[in-house]
């Protein structure tokens, strides 16, 4: 790790300016991914601006029934917050399925969004990686692909975004509140992260120095019955192979009036499954319809030789999560998939 | 680059100058002679370095010492010692929830955090979704303990004893609740 | 606890002697000794898998503040390795920085020593190494013509002559490359004071370290002091010495008077301290319609290293496991541009019982037999390999007892029969075995009476988490007729009498028998009322029965597996093992040993796979986020039981080893249960959702 200067930021705009002015500066929040990358040599800032003492650590109600979660709210606090649990349990579930208790106590809302891929080649300086070193090549294209993308990848990068939280936020139409040196703006979480295209070194649409100060969740009644399902190899403390966040609202005739589906572990960004959502609207909300919705989304899938198994997993993630949501919406309580401790 | 910081470690105020790159873990182990937190992976993936930072369990390998300036740190050695062990430490020994012992101080600190988090009503991924959504307080069943302790890897495979030890301590910690259904 | 009479100590379950220190975090491990004038070592690893280091440019690294030296083959102190270094020590692996040859990716090609940890690691990243790169070969396959048979195949009868058979099971079964990954990284603190070398070392045997370091560094073994009372696990990888210890010794030579410290990073442990070879096991079983085996043919292809040889003995356990007139067991080794494999918990038996025990399950299904009954029908009355009688063999009792405890009788006789809440449920069984390895000679123990009823027992053994410390206390208390509380055991230091390595599950048999002998010698010399300061020593006694019997421990492993109907996720809600391992000295720590082995077996079954990227030549999933080991949530209801077994032949304690048998057979039981749950036969570890989703 290279030496660096350490500053404690006094205010958000000042922090943004400090980083914006120095291409080699970085914000430090919980540090659970940044310090990890610095040890690996993947990231080598010469200045760290510690934002954890900025007053961005509250969960507040918004006027129309939404919630604002400060960027410094720790993942564990967000997951345990009574308003998050009751209004957006899918967000609590997603947060709690990520990392470990210790990491969730340090990791922040903003930092979780901006964590970087865990692609083994990205993290290994001895191998080529376009994201780490543009133009060097993508080692994963013909390498180890278990955790890699099946949607929206490019010949330059097949990495996935590792966050669980961001998947739930994408489904919930959340917006990131972004501060730069001059002003504040809002970006939908589903459009915050990019697809790799020809510039995989850029994870998000943010400019250097942009600081996420909060995440805002709009009021969404169907979110109270939304659910998150994470499929992984280890029973806990493992990144998703595939995950799904889903919300659904049924009309009086039992057909689907509205739906939100986002997938994790499948793309360079939390993957909003809009084709599946469209296919669901007006459908009868049966297992058959859920499978058809999954197929609609899978039409866009382009698996790699080493992760073709993710296609049936996507299908399973969508159908089981929608099934669970439908059971809840219809008042049947927990679906068959709710064995204790088996998530 | 260096930083002058103060930490309260196991109840004792300590002032030191650290390289800004020094992690809280290395500050404790290499500069303050407190080797209760262990370095197992140095990347937050094993939990051996778990300490309580201002009362919350964290992996000290990913926290920069400079960023922890002013904080209160409790290590396993601060929870109890051989002469006066913490109930969790006693329970780990009683249930043989350890073998080589290298992950153990981290397990003990993590367990202390688990008890506090459960007492504060925090849910986990093992909490049934409807209970989670209703905001009800969790009961530390074995499934809950296993999930909550999964950030602490044990290569010797002492998990069964660890779960029993934490379960015992949980029942003592919250005598009103029955807990541990398996 | 009240005072325990010595005669009752063995067989009870006193708490782990070192438990309170470990739980409080006050037990010091190798890296943690307070030493003066310390300096930190950071290795630089090869980024080619085969080649030659042409030049190391250390100028940037040397410019980093606090850097003391940058070592590489042109400037490193010379080692004088004994080419005939005995036993499992591989001289070539230990010839660190002695030449520019690169034999595997990740090999140490340079090292920085600096005043601080941060400076050492910063500088190591700034060392530039220029290579001449050669083509490399890391692809293991059982189709390679250059595979060599390291010894003649073991043959009895004619496996080809076992035809015609009513039933033939013939498949290839594979186990993954695994890394030992003890929680404590391999660590060394080395200090030269004149010609005297002190090493604080994480090791399974201090005397082995002394012998090896003295041999490679040209030192008098008496001038090497190795200290290791607490060791954070080893599982074989801290048995034979590896390159990092040699590197620390070199750095200490380069900086006399300084205490140099090295702890590997987790990532480095995937290249520098050995691993379990992947295995490809061609298994062919032939039997009559009643399931009686006529032939067993097991050929295991494994990888070794071009640098030094180590052949995983995966075909070995089949030699003695089941009766069959026609038998062949053989190994084929492919020498790759890869690090040298090493022991990993139950080397040979652990991977080697996977293929045959899954094949036995397949045979049971083919014959329409219960897999327990199939195994009972093939019980040999003598060791099929040596024809010697078994000192004791209670596999059948383990199977019966396990079936009773596990509720085997209710198992559906068809596969894919049971679904609960969206999970397919199945039960499986497999047998396990581990030999009673003859303890290496040379162990010695000393007993000294301190007065006030206190005895001190000294030997240079290692407790790497096995519970040896506690069990040896019990053995000594019993043999001396002293209360447990009055016996103090000292171990883990070369100033104590020599003791063999903690390996091969020999610890208690070896050290326990030695302590037992020392106690008898003490009483013979000093009687029941010794003077303070009275001492006696004894060597490990010979076993008069050693050549007359085949000696093995046995076990039966039962698993309940759930496979999710939609996602294919695999979970193991129940694991139960019953073992016959002679006399159990400490019920508490023995249970932990069995459970720990089973847990690692579960981890092997579901998770562990080191992925080598052939283009680069190294393991790419080299951390705990990607190389999964079982987490707490993976291990649900897990139980270990044992049957009372009297075996007068194995050693004076009647104890067989227990450190390894727990891992043997677990993975096969899981795979067999997964088949029962789903009807999908998985012959390749790990068993993961890809095997089932969409199947």
CSV table of N, CA, C and O in Angstrom, one decimal, chain C residues 273-360:
chain,number,residue,atom,x,y,z
C,273,UNK,N,2.6,-23.1,0.7
C,273,UNK,CA,2.7,-24.0,1.8
C,273,UNK,C,2.0,-25.3,1.5
C,273,UNK,O,1.5,-26.0,2.5
C,274,UNK,N,1.9,-25.7,0.3
C,274,UNK,CA,1.4,-27.0,-0.1
C,274,UNK,C,-0.1,-27.0,-0.2
C,274,UNK,O,-0.8,-26.0,0.0
C,275,UNK,N,-0.6,-28.1,-0.6
C,275,UNK,CA,-2.1,-28.3,-0.9
C,275,UNK,C,-2.3,-29.8,-1.1
C,275,UNK,O,-1.4,-30.6,-1.3
C,276,UNK,N,-3.6,-30.1,-1.2
C,276,UNK,CA,-4.0,-31.5,-1.5
C,276,UNK,C,-4.2,-31.6,-3.0
C,276,UNK,O,-4.9,-30.8,-3.6
C,277,UNK,N,-3.5,-32.5,-3.6
C,277,UNK,CA,-3.6,-32.7,-5.1
C,277,UNK,C,-5.1,-33.0,-5.4
C,277,UNK,O,-5.7,-33.7,-4.7
C,278,UNK,N,-5.5,-32.5,-6.6
C,278,UNK,CA,-6.8,-33.1,-7.1
C,278,UNK,C,-6.5,-34.5,-7.4
C,278,UNK,O,-5.4,-35.0,-7.6
C,279,UNK,N,-7.6,-35.3,-7.4
C,279,UNK,CA,-7.5,-36.7,-7.7
C,279,UNK,C,-8.5,-37.1,-8.8
C,279,UNK,O,-9.6,-36.6,-8.8
C,280,UNK,N,-8.1,-38.0,-9.7
C,280,UNK,CA,-9.0,-38.6,-10.6
C,280,UNK,C,-9.0,-40.1,-10.4
C,280,UNK,O,-7.9,-40.7,-10.7
C,281,UNK,N,-10.0,-40.6,-9.9
C,281,UNK,CA,-10.0,-42.0,-9.5
C,281,UNK,C,-10.8,-42.9,-10.4
C,281,UNK,O,-12.0,-42.7,-10.5
C,282,UNK,N,-10.1,-43.8,-11.1
C,282,UNK,CA,-10.9,-44.7,-12.0
C,282,UNK,C,-11.1,-45.9,-11.1
C,282,UNK,O,-10.2,-46.6,-10.6
C,283,UNK,N,-12.4,-46.1,-10.8
C,283,UNK,CA,-12.8,-47.2,-9.9
C,283,UNK,C,-13.6,-48.2,-10.7
C,283,UNK,O,-14.6,-47.8,-11.4
C,284,UNK,N,-13.3,-49.5,-10.5
C,284,UNK,CA,-14.1,-50.5,-11.1
C,284,UNK,C,-14.4,-51.6,-10.1
C,284,UNK,O,-13.5,-52.2,-9.5
C,285,UNK,N,-15.6,-51.8,-9.8
C,285,UNK,CA,-16.1,-52.8,-8.9
C,285,UNK,C,-16.8,-53.9,-9.6
C,285,UNK,O,-17.7,-53.5,-10.5
C,286,UNK,N,-16.5,-55.1,-9.4
C,286,UNK,CA,-17.3,-56.2,-10.0
C,286,UNK,C,-17.9,-57.0,-8.8
C,286,UNK,O,-17.2,-57.2,-7.8
C,287,UNK,N,-19.1,-57.5,-9.0
C,287,UNK,CA,-19.7,-58.3,-7.9
C,287,UNK,C,-20.7,-59.3,-8.5
C,287,UNK,O,-21.2,-59.2,-9.6
C,288,UNK,N,-21.1,-60.2,-7.6
C,288,UNK,CA,-22.2,-61.1,-8.0
C,288,UNK,C,-23.5,-60.4,-7.7
C,288,UNK,O,-23.5,-59.3,-7.1
C,289,UNK,N,-24.6,-61.1,-8.0
C,289,UNK,CA,-25.9,-60.4,-7.9
C,289,UNK,C,-26.2,-60.1,-6.4
C,289,UNK,O,-27.1,-59.3,-6.1
C,290,UNK,N,-25.6,-60.9,-5.5
C,290,UNK,CA,-25.8,-60.7,-4.1
C,290,UNK,C,-24.9,-59.6,-3.5
C,290,UNK,O,-24.9,-59.3,-2.3
C,291,UNK,N,-24.1,-59.0,-4.4
C,291,UNK,CA,-23.3,-57.9,-3.9
C,291,UNK,C,-22.0,-58.3,-3.4
C,291,UNK,O,-21.2,-57.5,-2.8
C,292,UNK,N,-21.6,-59.5,-3.5
C,292,UNK,CA,-20.3,-59.9,-3.1
C,292,UNK,C,-19.2,-59.6,-4.1
C,292,UNK,O,-19.3,-60.0,-5.3
C,293,UNK,N,-18.3,-58.8,-3.6
C,293,UNK,CA,-17.3,-58.2,-4.6
C,293,UNK,C,-16.4,-59.4,-5.1
C,293,UNK,O,-15.8,-60.2,-4.3
C,294,UNK,N,-16.2,-59.4,-6.4
C,294,UNK,CA,-15.2,-60.3,-7.0
C,294,UNK,C,-13.9,-59.5,-7.3
C,294,UNK,O,-12.8,-60.0,-7.4
C,295,UNK,N,-14.0,-58.2,-7.6
C,295,UNK,CA,-12.9,-57.4,-8.0
C,295,UNK,C,-13.0,-56.0,-7.6
C,295,UNK,O,-14.1,-55.4,-7.5
C,296,UNK,N,-11.8,-55.4,-7.2
C,296,UNK,CA,-11.7,-54.0,-6.8
C,296,UNK,C,-10.5,-53.5,-7.6
C,296,UNK,O,-9.4,-54.0,-7.4
C,297,UNK,N,-10.8,-52.5,-8.4
C,297,UNK,CA,-9.7,-51.9,-9.2
C,297,UNK,C,-9.7,-50.4,-9.0
C,297,UNK,O,-10.7,-49.8,-9.4
C,298,UNK,N,-8.7,-49.8,-8.5
C,298,UNK,CA,-8.7,-48.4,-8.2
C,298,UNK,C,-7.3,-47.8,-8.7
C,298,UNK,O,-6.3,-48.2,-8.3
C,299,UNK,N,-7.4,-47.0,-9.7
C,299,UNK,CA,-6.2,-46.3,-10.2
C,299,UNK,C,-6.4,-44.8,-10.0
C,299,UNK,O,-7.4,-44.2,-10.6
C,300,UNK,N,-5.6,-44.2,-9.3
C,300,UNK,CA,-5.8,-42.7,-8.9
C,300,UNK,C,-4.7,-41.9,-9.6
C,300,UNK,O,-3.5,-42.2,-9.5
C,301,UNK,N,-5.1,-41.0,-10.4
C,301,UNK,CA,-4.2,-40.0,-11.1
C,301,UNK,C,-4.2,-38.8,-10.2
C,301,UNK,O,-5.2,-38.2,-9.9
C,302,UNK,N,-3.0,-38.3,-9.9
C,302,UNK,CA,-2.8,-37.2,-9.1
C,302,UNK,C,-1.7,-36.3,-9.6
C,302,UNK,O,-1.0,-36.7,-10.6
C,303,UNK,N,-1.6,-35.1,-9.1
C,303,UNK,CA,-0.5,-34.2,-9.6
C,303,UNK,C,0.6,-34.1,-8.6
C,303,UNK,O,0.4,-34.1,-7.4
C,304,UNK,N,1.8,-34.1,-9.1
C,304,UNK,CA,3.0,-33.8,-8.3
C,304,UNK,C,3.6,-32.5,-9.0
C,304,UNK,O,3.1,-32.0,-9.9
C,305,UNK,N,4.8,-32.2,-8.4
C,305,UNK,CA,5.4,-31.0,-8.9
C,305,UNK,C,6.7,-31.3,-9.6
C,305,UNK,O,7.4,-32.3,-9.2
C,306,UNK,N,7.0,-30.5,-10.6
C,306,UNK,CA,8.3,-30.7,-11.3
C,306,UNK,C,9.5,-30.5,-10.4
C,306,UNK,O,10.6,-30.9,-10.5
C,307,UNK,N,9.2,-29.7,-9.3
C,307,UNK,CA,10.2,-29.3,-8.4
C,307,UNK,C,10.6,-30.4,-7.4
C,307,UNK,O,11.8,-30.5,-7.1
C,308,UNK,N,9.6,-31.1,-6.9
C,308,UNK,CA,9.9,-32.1,-5.9
C,308,UNK,C,8.6,-33.0,-5.9
C,308,UNK,O,7.5,-32.6,-6.2
C,309,UNK,N,8.8,-34.2,-5.5
C,309,UNK,CA,7.8,-35.2,-5.6
C,309,UNK,C,6.9,-35.4,-4.4
C,309,UNK,O,7.5,-35.4,-3.3
C,310,UNK,N,5.7,-35.4,-4.6
C,310,UNK,CA,4.7,-35.8,-3.5
C,310,UNK,C,3.5,-36.4,-4.2
C,310,UNK,O,2.8,-35.8,-5.0
C,311,UNK,N,3.3,-37.7,-3.9
C,311,UNK,CA,2.2,-38.4,-4.6
C,311,UNK,C,1.1,-38.7,-3.5
C,311,UNK,O,1.3,-39.5,-2.6
C,312,UNK,N,0.0,-38.1,-3.7
C,312,UNK,CA,-1.2,-38.3,-2.8
C,312,UNK,C,-1.6,-39.8,-3.0
C,312,UNK,O,-1.9,-40.3,-4.1
C,313,UNK,N,-1.6,-40.5,-1.8
C,313,UNK,CA,-1.8,-42.0,-1.9
C,313,UNK,C,-3.3,-42.3,-1.9
C,313,UNK,O,-3.8,-43.0,-1.0
C,314,UNK,N,-4.0,-41.9,-2.9
C,314,UNK,CA,-5.4,-42.0,-2.9
C,314,UNK,C,-6.0,-43.4,-3.2
C,314,UNK,O,-7.1,-43.7,-2.8
C,315,UNK,N,-5.1,-44.3,-3.7
C,315,UNK,CA,-5.6,-45.6,-4.0
C,315,UNK,C,-5.3,-46.5,-2.8
C,315,UNK,O,-5.8,-47.7,-2.7
C,316,UNK,N,-4.6,-46.0,-1.8
C,316,UNK,CA,-4.1,-46.8,-0.7
C,316,UNK,C,-5.3,-47.4,0.1
C,316,UNK,O,-5.2,-48.6,0.5
C,317,UNK,N,-6.3,-46.6,0.5
C,317,UNK,CA,-7.3,-47.2,1.5
C,317,UNK,C,-8.0,-48.4,0.9
C,317,UNK,O,-8.4,-49.3,1.7
C,318,UNK,N,-8.1,-48.5,-0.4
C,318,UNK,CA,-8.8,-49.7,-1.0
C,318,UNK,C,-8.1,-51.0,-0.8
C,318,UNK,O,-8.7,-52.1,-0.9
C,319,UNK,N,-6.8,-50.9,-0.5
C,319,UNK,CA,-6.1,-52.2,-0.3
C,319,UNK,C,-6.6,-53.0,0.8
C,319,UNK,O,-6.6,-54.2,0.8
C,320,UNK,N,-7.1,-52.3,1.9
C,320,UNK,CA,-7.5,-53.1,3.1
C,320,UNK,C,-9.0,-53.0,3.4
C,320,UNK,O,-9.4,-53.5,4.4
C,321,UNK,N,-9.7,-52.2,2.6
C,321,UNK,CA,-11.1,-51.9,3.1
C,321,UNK,C,-12.1,-53.0,3.0
C,321,UNK,O,-12.8,-53.4,3.9
C,322,UNK,N,-12.2,-53.7,1.8
C,322,UNK,CA,-13.2,-54.7,1.6
C,322,UNK,C,-12.6,-56.0,1.0
C,322,UNK,O,-11.5,-55.9,0.3
C,323,UNK,N,-13.2,-57.1,1.3
C,323,UNK,CA,-12.7,-58.4,0.7
C,323,UNK,C,-13.1,-58.5,-0.7
C,323,UNK,O,-14.1,-58.0,-1.1
C,324,UNK,N,-12.2,-59.0,-1.5
C,324,UNK,CA,-12.4,-59.3,-2.9
C,324,UNK,C,-11.2,-60.1,-3.4
C,324,UNK,O,-10.1,-59.7,-3.1
C,325,UNK,N,-11.4,-61.2,-4.1
C,325,UNK,CA,-10.2,-62.0,-4.5
C,325,UNK,C,-9.3,-61.3,-5.5
C,325,UNK,O,-8.1,-61.6,-5.5
C,326,UNK,N,-9.9,-60.5,-6.3
C,326,UNK,CA,-9.1,-59.9,-7.4
C,326,UNK,C,-9.0,-58.4,-7.2
C,326,UNK,O,-10.0,-57.7,-7.0
C,327,UNK,N,-7.7,-57.9,-7.1
C,327,UNK,CA,-7.5,-56.5,-6.6
C,327,UNK,C,-6.4,-55.9,-7.4
C,327,UNK,O,-5.4,-56.5,-7.7
C,328,UNK,N,-6.6,-54.6,-7.7
C,328,UNK,CA,-5.5,-53.8,-8.2
C,328,UNK,C,-5.6,-52.4,-7.6
C,328,UNK,O,-6.7,-51.8,-7.7
C,329,UNK,N,-4.6,-51.8,-7.0
C,329,UNK,CA,-4.5,-50.4,-6.6
C,329,UNK,C,-3.2,-49.8,-7.1
C,329,UNK,O,-2.2,-50.4,-6.9
C,330,UNK,N,-3.4,-48.7,-7.8
C,330,UNK,CA,-2.2,-48.0,-8.3
C,330,UNK,C,-2.3,-46.5,-8.4
C,330,UNK,O,-3.4,-46.0,-8.3
C,331,UNK,N,-1.2,-45.9,-8.5
C,331,UNK,CA,-1.2,-44.4,-8.7
C,331,UNK,C,-0.5,-44.0,-10.0
C,331,UNK,O,0.4,-44.7,-10.4
C,332,UNK,N,-1.0,-42.9,-10.5
C,332,UNK,CA,-0.3,-42.3,-11.7
C,332,UNK,C,-0.1,-40.8,-11.3
C,332,UNK,O,-1.0,-40.1,-10.9
C,333,UNK,N,1.1,-40.4,-11.4
C,333,UNK,CA,1.5,-39.0,-11.0
C,333,UNK,C,1.9,-38.2,-12.3
C,333,UNK,O,2.7,-38.7,-13.1
C,334,UNK,N,1.3,-37.0,-12.4
C,334,UNK,CA,1.7,-36.1,-13.5
C,334,UNK,C,2.5,-35.0,-12.8
C,334,UNK,O,2.0,-34.3,-11.9
C,335,UNK,N,3.7,-34.8,-13.4
C,335,UNK,CA,4.5,-33.7,-12.8
C,335,UNK,C,4.3,-32.4,-13.5
C,335,UNK,O,4.6,-32.3,-14.7
C,336,UNK,N,3.8,-31.5,-12.8
C,336,UNK,CA,3.4,-30.2,-13.4
C,336,UNK,C,4.2,-29.0,-12.8
C,336,UNK,O,4.9,-29.2,-11.8
C,337,UNK,N,4.1,-27.9,-13.6
C,337,UNK,CA,4.8,-26.7,-13.1
C,337,UNK,C,4.0,-26.0,-12.0
C,337,UNK,O,3.5,-24.9,-12.2
C,338,UNK,N,3.9,-26.7,-11.0
C,338,UNK,CA,3.0,-26.3,-9.9
C,338,UNK,C,3.7,-26.5,-8.6
C,338,UNK,O,4.7,-27.2,-8.5
C,339,UNK,N,3.2,-25.8,-7.5
C,339,UNK,CA,3.8,-26.0,-6.2
C,339,UNK,C,3.8,-27.4,-5.8
C,339,UNK,O,3.0,-28.2,-6.3
C,340,UNK,N,4.6,-27.8,-4.8
C,340,UNK,CA,4.6,-29.1,-4.3
C,340,UNK,C,3.4,-29.4,-3.4
C,340,UNK,O,3.2,-28.7,-2.5
C,341,UNK,N,2.7,-30.5,-3.7
C,341,UNK,CA,1.6,-30.8,-2.8
C,341,UNK,C,2.1,-31.3,-1.5
C,341,UNK,O,3.3,-31.5,-1.3
C,342,UNK,N,1.2,-31.4,-0.5
C,342,UNK,CA,1.7,-31.8,0.8
C,342,UNK,C,0.6,-32.6,1.4
C,342,UNK,O,-0.5,-33.0,0.8
C,343,UNK,N,0.8,-33.0,2.7
C,343,UNK,CA,-0.2,-33.6,3.5
C,343,UNK,C,-1.4,-32.6,3.7
C,343,UNK,O,-1.2,-31.4,3.9
C,344,UNK,N,-2.6,-33.1,3.6
C,344,UNK,CA,-3.7,-32.4,4.2
C,344,UNK,C,-4.6,-33.4,4.9
C,344,UNK,O,-4.7,-34.6,4.4
C,345,UNK,N,-5.1,-33.1,6.0
C,345,UNK,CA,-5.9,-33.9,6.9
C,345,UNK,C,-6.3,-35.3,6.2
C,345,UNK,O,-7.1,-35.2,5.3
C,346,UNK,N,-5.8,-36.4,6.7
C,346,UNK,CA,-6.0,-37.7,6.2
C,346,UNK,C,-5.6,-37.8,4.7
C,346,UNK,O,-6.4,-38.2,3.8
C,347,UNK,N,-4.3,-37.5,4.5
C,347,UNK,CA,-3.8,-37.6,3.1
C,347,UNK,C,-4.0,-39.1,2.7
C,347,UNK,O,-3.9,-40.0,3.5
C,348,UNK,N,-4.3,-39.3,1.4
C,348,UNK,CA,-4.6,-40.6,0.9
C,348,UNK,C,-6.0,-41.0,1.2
C,348,UNK,O,-6.9,-41.0,0.3
C,349,UNK,N,-6.3,-41.3,2.5
C,349,UNK,CA,-7.6,-41.8,2.8
C,349,UNK,C,-8.7,-40.8,2.5
C,349,UNK,O,-9.8,-41.2,2.1
C,350,UNK,N,-8.5,-39.5,2.8
C,350,UNK,CA,-9.6,-38.6,2.6
C,350,UNK,C,-10.1,-38.5,1.2
C,350,UNK,O,-11.3,-38.8,0.9
C,351,UNK,N,-9.3,-38.2,0.2
C,351,UNK,CA,-9.8,-38.2,-1.1
C,351,UNK,C,-10.0,-39.6,-1.6
C,351,UNK,O,-10.9,-39.9,-2.4
C,352,UNK,N,-9.2,-40.6,-1.1
C,352,UNK,CA,-9.2,-41.9,-1.7
C,352,UNK,C,-10.4,-42.7,-1.3
C,352,UNK,O,-10.7,-43.8,-1.9
C,353,UNK,N,-11.1,-42.3,-0.2
C,353,UNK,CA,-12.3,-43.0,0.1
C,353,UNK,C,-13.6,-42.4,-0.6
C,353,UNK,O,-14.7,-42.9,-0.4
C,354,UNK,N,-13.4,-41.3,-1.3
C,354,UNK,CA,-14.5,-40.7,-2.0
C,354,UNK,C,-15.0,-41.6,-3.1
C,354,UNK,O,-16.1,-42.1,-3.2
C,355,UNK,N,-14.1,-41.9,-4.1
C,355,UNK,CA,-14.5,-42.7,-5.2
C,355,UNK,C,-15.0,-44.0,-4.9
C,355,UNK,O,-16.2,-44.4,-5.2
C,356,UNK,N,-14.3,-44.8,-4.1
C,356,UNK,CA,-14.7,-46.2,-3.8
C,356,UNK,C,-16.0,-46.2,-3.0
C,356,UNK,O,-16.9,-47.1,-3.2
C,357,UNK,N,-16.2,-45.2,-2.1
C,357,UNK,CA,-17.4,-45.3,-1.3
C,357,UNK,C,-18.6,-44.8,-2.0
C,357,UNK,O,-19.8,-45.2,-1.7
C,358,UNK,N,-18.4,-43.9,-3.0
C,358,UNK,CA,-19.6,-43.6,-3.9
C,358,UNK,C,-19.9,-44.8,-4.8
C,358,UNK,O,-21.0,-45.2,-5.1
C,359,UNK,N,-18.8,-45.4,-5.3
C,359,UNK,CA,-19.0,-46.6,-6.1
C,359,UNK,C,-19.7,-47.7,-5.4
C,359,UNK,O,-20.5,-48.4,-6.0
C,360,UNK,N,-19.4,-47.9,-4.1
C,360,UNK,CA,-20.1,-48.9,-3.3
C,360,UNK,C,-21.6,-48.6,-3.2
C,360,UNK,O,-22.4,-49.4,-3.3
